[in-house]
mmCIF file of C-alpha atoms in Angstrom:
data_model
loop_
_atom_site.group_PDB
_atom_site.id
_atom_site.type_symbol
_atom_site.label_atom_id
_atom_site.label_comp_id
_atom_site.label_asym_id
_atom_site.label_seq_id
_atom_site.Cartn_x
_atom_site.Cartn_y
_atom_site.Cartn_z
ATOM 1 C CA UNK A 287 -55.947 21.659 -181.831
ATOM 2 C CA UNK A 288 -58.850 23.416 -180.081
ATOM 3 C CA UNK A 289 -56.267 25.738 -178.421
ATOM 4 C CA UNK A 290 -54.827 26.652 -181.971
ATOM 5 C CA UNK A 291 -58.116 27.505 -183.320
ATOM 6 C CA UNK A 292 -58.878 29.520 -180.144
ATOM 7 C CA UNK A 293 -55.798 31.501 -180.829
ATOM 8 C CA UNK A 294 -56.404 32.187 -184.421
ATOM 9 C CA UNK A 295 -59.842 33.465 -183.336
ATOM 10 C CA UNK A 296 -58.558 35.769 -180.978
ATOM 11 C CA UNK A 297 -56.256 37.102 -183.181
ATOM 12 C CA UNK A 298 -58.674 37.696 -185.924
ATOM 13 C CA UNK A 299 -60.974 39.369 -183.358
ATOM 14 C CA UNK A 300 -58.092 41.755 -182.291
ATOM 15 C CA UNK A 301 -57.228 42.580 -185.968
ATOM 16 C CA UNK A 302 -61.027 43.439 -186.556
ATOM 17 C CA UNK A 303 -61.095 45.481 -183.390
ATOM 18 C CA UNK A 304 -58.081 47.543 -184.505
ATOM 19 C CA UNK A 305 -59.535 47.872 -188.046
ATOM 20 C CA UNK A 306 -62.589 49.225 -186.119
ATOM 21 C CA UNK A 307 -60.499 52.066 -184.730
ATOM 22 C CA UNK A 308 -60.131 53.665 -188.101
ATOM 23 C CA UNK A 309 -63.356 55.514 -189.480
ATOM 24 C CA UNK A 310 -64.488 54.881 -192.863
ATOM 25 C CA UNK A 311 -63.402 58.147 -194.223
ATOM 26 C CA UNK A 312 -59.813 57.774 -192.862
ATOM 27 C CA UNK A 313 -57.034 58.406 -195.170
ATOM 28 C CA UNK A 314 -53.696 56.922 -194.240
ATOM 29 C CA UNK A 315 -51.872 59.209 -196.614
ATOM 30 C CA UNK A 316 -53.052 62.171 -194.980
ATOM 31 C CA UNK A 317 -51.554 63.319 -191.702
ATOM 32 C CA UNK A 318 -53.715 63.861 -188.605
ATOM 33 C CA UNK A 319 -54.851 67.529 -188.202
ATOM 34 C CA UNK A 320 -54.741 69.548 -184.790
ATOM 35 C CA UNK A 321 -57.732 71.419 -183.522
ATOM 36 C CA UNK A 322 -55.605 74.668 -183.744
ATOM 37 C CA UNK A 323 -54.202 74.203 -187.072
ATOM 38 C CA UNK A 324 -50.717 73.891 -185.675
ATOM 39 C CA UNK A 325 -48.009 71.597 -187.000
ATOM 40 C CA UNK A 326 -48.583 67.978 -185.729
ATOM 41 C CA UNK A 327 -46.369 67.191 -182.906
ATOM 42 C CA UNK A 328 -44.174 63.921 -183.049
ATOM 43 C CA UNK A 329 -42.216 62.992 -180.038
ATOM 44 C CA UNK A 330 -39.075 60.809 -180.598
ATOM 45 C CA UNK A 331 -36.459 59.101 -178.267
ATOM 46 C CA UNK A 332 -33.855 56.643 -179.079
ATOM 47 C CA UNK A 333 -31.599 54.373 -176.834
ATOM 48 C CA UNK A 334 -28.296 53.249 -178.011
ATOM 49 C CA UNK A 335 -27.709 49.728 -176.770
ATOM 50 C CA UNK A 336 -24.575 49.090 -178.503
ATOM 51 C CA UNK A 337 -21.765 50.255 -180.919
ATOM 52 C CA UNK A 338 -20.859 47.370 -183.068
ATOM 53 C CA UNK A 339 -17.998 48.862 -185.237
ATOM 54 C CA UNK A 340 -16.132 52.117 -185.940
ATOM 55 C CA UNK A 341 -14.699 52.050 -189.434
ATOM 56 C CA UNK A 342 -12.014 54.500 -189.756
ATOM 57 C CA UNK A 343 -11.497 53.993 -193.352
ATOM 58 C CA UNK A 344 -15.086 54.289 -194.425
ATOM 59 C CA UNK A 345 -15.644 56.733 -191.716
ATOM 60 C CA UNK A 346 -18.908 55.129 -190.558
ATOM 61 C CA UNK A 347 -20.175 54.070 -187.104
ATOM 62 C CA UNK A 348 -22.536 50.975 -186.957
ATOM 63 C CA UNK A 349 -24.821 50.946 -183.744
ATOM 64 C CA UNK A 350 -27.815 49.220 -182.393
ATOM 65 C CA UNK A 351 -30.576 51.852 -181.657
ATOM 66 C CA UNK A 352 -34.273 51.619 -180.127
ATOM 67 C CA UNK A 353 -36.098 54.434 -181.380
ATOM 68 C CA UNK A 354 -39.351 55.401 -179.922
ATOM 69 C CA UNK A 355 -42.016 57.550 -181.891
ATOM 70 C CA UNK A 356 -45.321 58.957 -180.471
ATOM 71 C CA UNK A 357 -47.889 61.179 -181.970
ATOM 72 C CA UNK A 358 -51.512 61.801 -181.666
ATOM 73 C CA UNK A 359 -54.192 60.825 -184.149
ATOM 74 C CA UNK A 360 -57.534 62.320 -183.168
ATOM 75 C CA UNK A 361 -59.204 60.311 -186.150
ATOM 76 C CA UNK A 362 -59.271 57.208 -184.262
ATOM 77 C CA UNK A 363 -62.657 55.694 -183.018
ATOM 78 C CA UNK A 364 -61.615 55.061 -179.525
ATOM 79 C CA UNK A 365 -63.225 56.129 -176.198
ATOM 80 C CA UNK A 366 -60.571 54.432 -173.738
ATOM 81 C CA UNK A 367 -62.854 51.375 -172.913
ATOM 82 C CA UNK A 368 -59.976 48.677 -173.502
ATOM 83 C CA UNK A 369 -57.667 50.423 -170.999
ATOM 84 C CA UNK A 370 -58.096 48.330 -167.900
ATOM 85 C CA UNK A 371 -56.313 45.636 -165.833
ATOM 86 C CA UNK A 372 -52.845 45.055 -167.383
ATOM 87 C CA UNK A 373 -53.360 47.547 -170.112
ATOM 88 C CA UNK A 374 -54.420 50.304 -168.044
ATOM 89 C CA UNK A 375 -51.862 52.698 -169.621
ATOM 90 C CA UNK A 376 -50.716 51.005 -172.927
ATOM 91 C CA UNK A 377 -52.891 49.100 -175.169
ATOM 92 C CA UNK A 378 -50.924 46.809 -177.522
ATOM 93 C CA UNK A 379 -51.769 46.844 -181.215
ATOM 94 C CA UNK A 380 -50.230 44.528 -183.841
ATOM 95 C CA UNK A 381 -48.027 46.188 -186.370
ATOM 96 C CA UNK A 382 -50.339 45.347 -189.086
ATOM 97 C CA UNK A 383 -52.288 48.227 -187.871
ATOM 98 C CA UNK A 384 -49.621 50.687 -189.456
ATOM 99 C CA UNK A 385 -50.355 49.437 -192.905
ATOM 100 C CA UNK A 386 -53.879 51.096 -192.735
ATOM 101 C CA UNK A 387 -52.865 54.212 -190.522
ATOM 102 C CA UNK A 388 -50.899 57.300 -190.941
ATOM 103 C CA UNK A 389 -47.224 57.192 -189.622
ATOM 104 C CA UNK A 390 -44.564 59.822 -189.635
ATOM 105 C CA UNK A 391 -41.894 59.407 -192.102
ATOM 106 C CA UNK A 392 -38.774 59.975 -190.081
ATOM 107 C CA UNK A 393 -35.159 58.862 -190.908
ATOM 108 C CA UNK A 394 -31.756 59.301 -189.585
ATOM 109 C CA UNK A 395 -29.797 62.099 -191.538
ATOM 110 C CA UNK A 396 -26.467 60.822 -192.795
ATOM 111 C CA UNK A 397 -27.783 57.335 -192.655
ATOM 112 C CA UNK A 398 -25.812 54.905 -194.998
ATOM 113 C CA UNK A 399 -27.764 51.797 -193.950
ATOM 114 C CA UNK A 400 -30.381 50.595 -191.581
ATOM 115 C CA UNK A 401 -31.570 46.970 -190.604
ATOM 116 C CA UNK A 402 -34.450 46.091 -188.484
ATOM 117 C CA UNK A 403 -33.868 43.026 -185.997
ATOM 118 C CA UNK A 404 -36.034 39.970 -186.621
ATOM 119 C CA UNK A 405 -36.228 36.681 -184.689
ATOM 120 C CA UNK A 406 -39.700 34.908 -184.624
ATOM 121 C CA UNK A 407 -41.064 38.189 -185.767
ATOM 122 C CA UNK A 408 -39.974 41.807 -186.304
ATOM 123 C CA UNK A 409 -38.596 43.161 -182.907
ATOM 124 C CA UNK A 410 -40.986 46.043 -182.709
ATOM 125 C CA UNK A 411 -44.102 47.151 -180.823
ATOM 126 C CA UNK A 412 -47.035 49.386 -181.307
ATOM 127 C CA UNK A 413 -49.211 50.947 -178.383
ATOM 128 C CA UNK A 414 -52.186 52.940 -178.070
ATOM 129 C CA UNK A 415 -52.608 55.478 -175.109
ATOM 130 C CA UNK A 416 -55.944 56.723 -173.787
ATOM 131 C CA UNK A 417 -55.588 60.134 -175.183
ATOM 132 C CA UNK A 418 -55.409 58.632 -178.825
ATOM 133 C CA UNK A 419 -51.327 58.773 -178.688
ATOM 134 C CA UNK A 420 -49.767 55.837 -180.849
ATOM 135 C CA UNK A 421 -46.582 54.725 -179.511
ATOM 136 C CA UNK A 422 -44.077 53.143 -182.068
ATOM 137 C CA UNK A 423 -40.991 51.314 -180.967
ATOM 138 C CA UNK A 424 -38.424 49.067 -182.659
ATOM 139 C CA UNK A 425 -34.911 47.851 -182.630
ATOM 140 C CA UNK A 426 -32.598 48.535 -185.494
ATOM 141 C CA UNK A 427 -28.965 48.395 -186.591
ATOM 142 C CA UNK A 428 -27.981 51.746 -188.174
ATOM 143 C CA UNK A 429 -24.748 52.643 -189.901
ATOM 144 C CA UNK A 430 -24.300 56.395 -189.999
ATOM 145 C CA UNK A 431 -21.535 58.563 -191.646
ATOM 146 C CA UNK A 432 -19.192 60.116 -189.343
ATOM 147 C CA UNK A 433 -16.526 62.646 -190.712
ATOM 148 C CA UNK A 434 -13.388 61.986 -188.994
ATOM 149 C CA UNK A 435 -10.068 63.777 -188.681
ATOM 150 C CA UNK A 436 -6.840 62.139 -187.670
ATOM 151 C CA UNK A 437 -4.672 64.824 -187.132
ATOM 152 C CA UNK A 438 -4.077 64.263 -183.574
ATOM 153 C CA UNK A 439 -4.145 60.327 -184.108
ATOM 154 C CA UNK A 440 -3.645 58.519 -181.590
ATOM 155 C CA UNK A 441 -5.129 61.315 -179.356
ATOM 156 C CA UNK A 442 -8.020 62.033 -181.803
ATOM 157 C CA UNK A 443 -11.390 62.804 -180.603
ATOM 158 C CA UNK A 444 -14.358 62.097 -183.062
ATOM 159 C CA UNK A 445 -17.612 63.901 -182.966
ATOM 160 C CA UNK A 446 -20.248 61.946 -184.560
ATOM 161 C CA UNK A 447 -23.826 63.564 -185.248
ATOM 162 C CA UNK A 448 -26.982 61.568 -184.996
ATOM 163 C CA UNK A 449 -30.142 63.507 -186.079
ATOM 164 C CA UNK A 450 -33.573 62.650 -187.285
ATOM 165 C CA UNK A 451 -35.898 64.400 -189.512
ATOM 166 C CA UNK A 452 -39.030 64.025 -191.697
ATOM 167 C CA UNK A 453 -38.662 63.489 -195.484
ATOM 168 C CA UNK A 454 -42.063 64.695 -196.668
ATOM 169 C CA UNK A 455 -43.425 67.124 -194.065
ATOM 170 C CA UNK A 456 -41.803 70.626 -193.494
ATOM 171 C CA UNK A 457 -41.668 72.243 -190.100
ATOM 172 C CA UNK A 458 -45.161 73.994 -190.601
ATOM 173 C CA UNK A 459 -46.891 70.497 -190.978
ATOM 174 C CA UNK A 460 -44.706 68.273 -188.577
ATOM 175 C CA UNK A 461 -42.889 69.606 -185.529
ATOM 176 C CA UNK A 462 -40.578 67.253 -183.627
ATOM 177 C CA UNK A 463 -39.968 67.020 -180.069
ATOM 178 C CA UNK A 464 -37.933 65.018 -177.457
ATOM 179 C CA UNK A 465 -39.750 62.578 -175.351
ATOM 180 C CA UNK A 466 -39.140 62.652 -171.650
ATOM 181 C CA UNK A 467 -36.478 59.640 -172.031
ATOM 182 C CA UNK A 468 -34.880 61.552 -174.658
ATOM 183 C CA UNK A 469 -31.449 60.182 -175.606
ATOM 184 C CA UNK A 470 -29.793 57.281 -173.456
ATOM 185 C CA UNK A 471 -27.603 54.541 -173.727
ATOM 186 C CA UNK A 472 -26.576 51.402 -172.181
ATOM 187 C CA UNK A 473 -24.491 51.460 -168.878
ATOM 188 C CA UNK A 474 -21.999 48.984 -170.244
ATOM 189 C CA UNK A 475 -21.624 50.675 -173.653
ATOM 190 C CA UNK A 476 -18.080 52.059 -173.205
ATOM 191 C CA UNK A 477 -17.013 48.374 -171.908
ATOM 192 C CA UNK A 478 -18.325 46.972 -175.250
ATOM 193 C CA UNK A 479 -16.376 49.208 -177.478
ATOM 194 C CA UNK A 480 -12.875 48.500 -177.289
ATOM 195 C CA UNK A 481 -10.313 51.302 -178.061
ATOM 196 C CA UNK A 482 -12.670 54.238 -177.474
ATOM 197 C CA UNK A 483 -14.398 56.169 -174.424
ATOM 198 C CA UNK A 484 -17.737 57.296 -175.323
ATOM 199 C CA UNK A 485 -19.958 60.159 -174.081
ATOM 200 C CA UNK A 486 -23.605 61.192 -175.583
ATOM 201 C CA UNK A 487 -23.972 64.741 -176.756
ATOM 202 C CA UNK A 488 -26.955 66.656 -175.416
ATOM 203 C CA UNK A 489 -30.283 66.351 -177.225
ATOM 204 C CA UNK A 490 -31.190 69.382 -179.227
ATOM 205 C CA UNK A 491 -34.334 70.485 -181.249
ATOM 206 C CA UNK A 492 -33.325 72.172 -184.402
ATOM 207 C CA UNK A 493 -34.184 72.499 -188.219
ATOM 208 C CA UNK A 494 -32.927 70.792 -191.170
ATOM 209 C CA UNK A 495 -32.582 72.481 -194.635
ATOM 210 C CA UNK A 496 -32.251 70.373 -197.547
ATOM 211 C CA UNK A 497 -30.194 73.103 -199.666
ATOM 212 C CA UNK A 498 -30.085 76.767 -200.163
ATOM 213 C CA UNK A 499 -33.046 78.266 -201.773
ATOM 214 C CA UNK A 500 -34.176 74.799 -203.033
ATOM 215 C CA UNK A 501 -37.817 73.908 -203.532
ATOM 216 C CA UNK A 502 -38.219 71.862 -200.318
ATOM 217 C CA UNK A 503 -38.936 73.976 -196.988
ATOM 218 C CA UNK A 504 -36.973 73.330 -194.039
ATOM 219 C CA UNK A 505 -38.031 70.520 -191.809
ATOM 220 C CA UNK A 506 -38.157 69.950 -188.141
ATOM 221 C CA UNK A 507 -35.309 67.926 -186.913
ATOM 222 C CA UNK A 508 -33.924 66.324 -183.733
ATOM 223 C CA UNK A 509 -30.220 66.247 -183.081
ATOM 224 C CA UNK A 510 -27.869 64.371 -180.653
ATOM 225 C CA UNK A 511 -24.485 62.590 -181.152
ATOM 226 C CA UNK A 512 -21.801 60.950 -179.241
ATOM 227 C CA UNK A 513 -18.015 61.578 -178.848
ATOM 228 C CA UNK A 514 -15.708 58.869 -179.437
ATOM 229 C CA UNK A 515 -12.312 59.597 -177.480
ATOM 230 C CA UNK A 516 -9.452 56.946 -178.593
ATOM 231 C CA UNK A 517 -7.824 55.384 -175.780
ATOM 232 C CA UNK A 518 -3.874 55.869 -176.403
ATOM 233 C CA UNK A 519 -2.502 53.674 -173.595
ATOM 234 C CA UNK A 520 -1.714 50.874 -175.996
ATOM 235 C CA UNK A 521 -0.115 53.131 -178.394
ATOM 236 C CA UNK A 522 2.092 54.623 -175.785
ATOM 237 C CA UNK A 523 3.407 51.213 -174.499
ATOM 238 C CA UNK A 524 3.762 49.801 -178.083
ATOM 239 C CA UNK A 525 4.863 52.662 -179.851
ATOM 240 C CA UNK A 526 5.819 55.828 -178.023
ATOM 241 C CA UNK A 527 7.725 54.422 -175.194
ATOM 242 C CA UNK A 528 9.758 52.006 -177.283
ATOM 243 C CA UNK A 529 10.901 54.517 -179.971
ATOM 244 C CA UNK A 530 11.609 57.137 -177.321
ATOM 245 C CA UNK A 531 13.829 54.730 -175.382
ATOM 246 C CA UNK A 532 15.917 53.777 -178.783
ATOM 247 C CA UNK A 533 16.511 57.522 -179.152
ATOM 248 C CA UNK A 534 17.840 57.684 -175.726
ATOM 249 C CA UNK A 535 19.992 54.504 -176.152
ATOM 250 C CA UNK A 536 21.532 56.069 -179.218
ATOM 251 C CA UNK A 537 22.992 58.775 -176.827
ATOM 252 C CA UNK A 538 25.102 56.142 -175.088
ATOM 253 C CA UNK A 539 27.567 56.554 -177.900
ATOM 254 C CA UNK A 540 28.418 59.966 -176.680
ATOM 255 C CA UNK A 541 30.072 58.239 -173.579
ATOM 256 C CA UNK A 542 32.131 55.703 -175.698
ATOM 257 C CA UNK A 543 35.592 56.805 -176.995
ATOM 258 C CA UNK A 544 35.633 57.817 -180.599
ATOM 259 C CA UNK A 545 38.346 55.158 -181.221
ATOM 260 C CA UNK A 546 35.479 52.618 -180.862
ATOM 261 C CA UNK A 547 34.341 53.139 -184.149
ATOM 262 C CA UNK A 548 32.584 49.837 -184.930
ATOM 263 C CA UNK A 549 30.841 49.827 -181.486
ATOM 264 C CA UNK A 550 29.378 53.362 -181.920
ATOM 265 C CA UNK A 551 28.302 52.935 -185.442
ATOM 266 C CA UNK A 552 26.632 49.568 -185.003
ATOM 267 C CA UNK A 553 24.775 51.083 -181.848
ATOM 268 C CA UNK A 554 23.421 54.338 -183.657
ATOM 269 C CA UNK A 555 22.634 52.562 -187.108
ATOM 270 C CA UNK A 556 20.797 49.774 -185.136
ATOM 271 C CA UNK A 557 18.862 52.289 -183.016
ATOM 272 C CA UNK A 558 17.888 54.131 -186.423
ATOM 273 C CA UNK A 559 16.796 50.996 -188.195
ATOM 274 C CA UNK A 560 14.672 49.912 -185.164
ATOM 275 C CA UNK A 561 12.797 53.182 -185.094
ATOM 276 C CA UNK A 562 12.211 53.066 -188.912
ATOM 277 C CA UNK A 563 10.917 49.376 -188.727
ATOM 278 C CA UNK A 564 8.546 50.409 -185.893
ATOM 279 C CA UNK A 565 7.378 53.402 -187.885
ATOM 280 C CA UNK A 566 6.521 51.048 -190.703
ATOM 281 C CA UNK A 567 4.630 48.854 -188.659
ATOM 282 C CA UNK A 568 2.534 51.738 -187.161
ATOM 283 C CA UNK A 569 1.649 53.133 -190.502
ATOM 284 C CA UNK A 570 0.374 49.846 -191.619
ATOM 285 C CA UNK A 571 -2.334 49.995 -188.756
ATOM 286 C CA UNK A 572 -2.841 53.636 -188.544
ATOM 287 C CA UNK A 573 -5.671 55.479 -190.499
ATOM 288 C CA UNK A 574 -4.594 56.163 -194.150
ATOM 289 C CA UNK A 575 -4.397 59.997 -194.769
ATOM 290 C CA UNK A 576 -2.864 62.385 -197.063
ATOM 291 C CA UNK A 577 -1.706 64.629 -194.043
ATOM 292 C CA UNK A 578 0.650 64.215 -191.105
ATOM 293 C CA UNK A 579 -0.598 62.540 -187.961
ATOM 294 C CA UNK A 580 0.501 63.059 -184.465
ATOM 295 C CA UNK A 581 2.110 59.776 -184.457
ATOM 296 C CA UNK A 582 3.836 60.603 -187.866
ATOM 297 C CA UNK A 583 5.337 63.753 -186.183
ATOM 298 C CA UNK A 584 6.744 61.674 -183.221
ATOM 299 C CA UNK A 585 8.309 59.048 -185.372
ATOM 300 C CA UNK A 586 9.852 61.762 -187.693
ATOM 301 C CA UNK A 587 11.461 63.348 -185.045
ATOM 302 C CA UNK A 588 12.767 60.202 -183.353
ATOM 303 C CA UNK A 589 14.159 59.402 -186.730
ATOM 304 C CA UNK A 590 15.878 62.616 -186.971
ATOM 305 C CA UNK A 591 17.440 62.503 -183.563
ATOM 306 C CA UNK A 592 18.977 59.277 -184.616
ATOM 307 C CA UNK A 593 20.146 60.487 -187.982
ATOM 308 C CA UNK A 594 21.586 63.759 -186.103
ATOM 309 C CA UNK A 595 23.543 61.278 -183.645
ATOM 310 C CA UNK A 596 24.847 59.473 -186.444
ATOM 311 C CA UNK A 597 25.905 62.811 -188.149
ATOM 312 C CA UNK A 598 27.541 63.990 -184.824
ATOM 313 C CA UNK A 599 29.641 60.825 -184.848
ATOM 314 C CA UNK A 600 30.803 61.281 -188.293
ATOM 315 C CA UNK A 601 31.688 64.896 -187.358
ATOM 316 C CA UNK A 602 33.982 63.422 -184.426
ATOM 317 C CA UNK A 603 35.501 60.889 -186.625
ATOM 318 C CA UNK A 604 36.438 63.805 -189.087
ATOM 319 C CA UNK A 605 37.976 66.028 -186.437
ATOM 320 C CA UNK A 606 39.926 62.891 -185.211
ATOM 321 C CA UNK A 607 41.352 62.403 -189.050
ATOM 322 C CA UNK A 608 42.260 65.844 -189.047
ATOM 323 C CA UNK A 609 44.073 65.560 -185.694
ATOM 324 C CA UNK A 610 46.168 62.587 -186.776
ATOM 325 C CA UNK A 611 46.907 64.417 -190.226
ATOM 326 C CA UNK A 612 48.373 67.318 -188.286
ATOM 327 C CA UNK A 613 50.260 64.892 -185.728
ATOM 328 C CA UNK A 614 51.941 62.841 -188.865
ATOM 329 C CA UNK A 615 55.508 64.095 -189.825
ATOM 330 C CA UNK A 616 55.427 65.622 -193.200
ATOM 331 C CA UNK A 617 58.162 65.274 -195.805
ATOM 332 C CA UNK A 618 59.110 68.331 -197.532
ATOM 333 C CA UNK A 619 60.077 68.504 -201.258
ATOM 334 C CA UNK A 620 63.812 68.784 -201.671
ATOM 335 C CA UNK A 621 65.445 71.876 -203.074
ATOM 336 C CA UNK A 622 67.660 71.507 -206.043
ATOM 337 C CA UNK A 623 70.700 69.825 -205.068
ATOM 338 C CA UNK A 624 69.635 69.165 -201.673
ATOM 339 C CA UNK A 625 68.212 66.130 -199.618
ATOM 340 C CA UNK A 626 64.513 66.135 -198.281
ATOM 341 C CA UNK A 627 63.904 66.750 -194.783
ATOM 342 C CA UNK A 628 61.024 66.249 -192.367
ATOM 343 C CA UNK A 629 58.687 68.939 -190.864
ATOM 344 C CA UNK A 630 57.756 68.700 -187.298
ATOM 345 C CA UNK A 631 53.952 68.254 -186.326
ATOM 346 C CA UNK A 632 51.773 71.385 -185.997
ATOM 347 C CA UNK A 633 50.957 70.975 -182.362
ATOM 348 C CA UNK A 634 48.940 74.041 -182.144
ATOM 349 C CA UNK A 635 46.601 73.005 -184.873
ATOM 350 C CA UNK A 636 46.232 69.517 -182.949
ATOM 351 C CA UNK A 637 45.312 71.093 -179.705
ATOM 352 C CA UNK A 638 42.897 73.305 -181.337
ATOM 353 C CA UNK A 639 41.173 70.281 -183.126
ATOM 354 C CA UNK A 640 41.325 68.492 -179.818
ATOM 355 C CA UNK A 641 39.331 71.455 -177.891
ATOM 356 C CA UNK A 642 36.870 71.518 -180.851
ATOM 357 C CA UNK A 643 36.286 67.705 -180.511
ATOM 358 C CA UNK A 644 36.045 67.821 -176.685
ATOM 359 C CA UNK A 645 33.757 70.752 -176.735
ATOM 360 C CA UNK A 646 31.529 69.181 -179.422
ATOM 361 C CA UNK A 647 31.210 65.749 -177.610
ATOM 362 C CA UNK A 648 30.413 67.791 -174.640
ATOM 363 C CA UNK A 649 27.781 70.036 -176.106
ATOM 364 C CA UNK A 650 26.354 66.706 -177.758
ATOM 365 C CA UNK A 651 25.745 65.152 -174.349
ATOM 366 C CA UNK A 652 23.930 68.353 -173.065
ATOM 367 C CA UNK A 653 22.011 69.445 -176.174
ATOM 368 C CA UNK A 654 20.609 66.427 -177.617
ATOM 369 C CA UNK A 655 18.812 65.530 -174.388
ATOM 370 C CA UNK A 656 17.632 69.066 -173.736
ATOM 371 C CA UNK A 657 16.332 69.351 -177.376
ATOM 372 C CA UNK A 658 14.294 65.999 -176.802
ATOM 373 C CA UNK A 659 13.088 67.139 -173.773
ATOM 374 C CA UNK A 660 11.732 70.413 -175.053
ATOM 375 C CA UNK A 661 10.149 68.423 -177.985
ATOM 376 C CA UNK A 662 8.539 66.141 -175.773
ATOM 377 C CA UNK A 663 7.044 69.091 -173.585
ATOM 378 C CA UNK A 664 5.811 70.832 -176.718
ATOM 379 C CA UNK A 665 4.496 67.556 -178.440
ATOM 380 C CA UNK A 666 2.476 66.225 -175.323
ATOM 381 C CA UNK A 667 1.657 69.660 -174.143
ATOM 382 C CA UNK A 668 -0.015 70.385 -177.787
ATOM 383 C CA UNK A 669 -1.838 67.231 -178.289
ATOM 384 C CA UNK A 670 -2.941 66.366 -174.881
ATOM 385 C CA UNK A 671 -4.369 69.960 -174.406
ATOM 386 C CA UNK A 672 -6.201 69.419 -177.979
ATOM 387 C CA UNK A 673 -7.758 66.224 -176.329
ATOM 388 C CA UNK A 674 -8.966 68.087 -173.137
ATOM 389 C CA UNK A 675 -10.463 70.836 -175.334
ATOM 390 C CA UNK A 676 -12.710 68.370 -177.020
#
């Protein structure tokens, strides 16, 4: 009981001491003035500790961020006497102090939602430096918009921007700069993000304009971001390799005799239906777009190659039927008063059709694989180079 009373007394004394930091004439809605009249410099840093979700349908990224904000308030009544022992560098203050003091109105641009973490209390801290610098740090879960383009899916690379600016103060009033720690991330961040490789973008200082020729003046801003590169090994094993193999399997019909009509037909049709079925499953798990993606082009070509094999076999059957027709004996109509007689087969036409069939089958055995290899060279060269360029 005595310990609890003592703790309450200490907390009340600390709160009173913090209020004493603010002079009677202090106005929390007025930003601190600098001696030379220049914009107030506000330092910012943030540490990305985890990326929880990448929503391709909503085009948002949800991540845990620990921002740090520092600014100098020369109006504080403090001479540095409490900076000693364990608090020689940073003197902790309670968060209630901010209810009475000025603080920068910073926020993340393109922010859809933000939630601060709480456990026993809010996960945040406020410290005072000897030179009257206030340093605020807190942990928040931020959901930001990230415009995504899926033309190269599943080889797509998404560039997501993360920028911070002031809502009320323009660049002539508040100037943002990066603290020494700048932008950082957890070493295990990539391992915690299945399906993507992560790379942070350099931190830059920029200006944010609300609109062209609008009433609000441009504000100082800080910008960084991250690049999400999709890992495509799973797509390679689950979609690309099987569908490509079924295209190759369909070519086995070129080496079967044309007389085996049921066997060749079943092989080609089965390969075609399997690729179509695989494409249906892939579309169900792919981002929904109104334009063609890289994986759509792949499956379209695989289906096209299987259809062409089916048409090739149909052409061979047609040539065979023409040969049988030319080989069969033809009964000529009988002249008046005479008896009908049989014509001999057109052997010249039969040999011609046999040559056409032979060369057509031989050309198919060569042209189909060559065309598929050329398509693969163009396809993989195009999209992998696009990935490396990003």
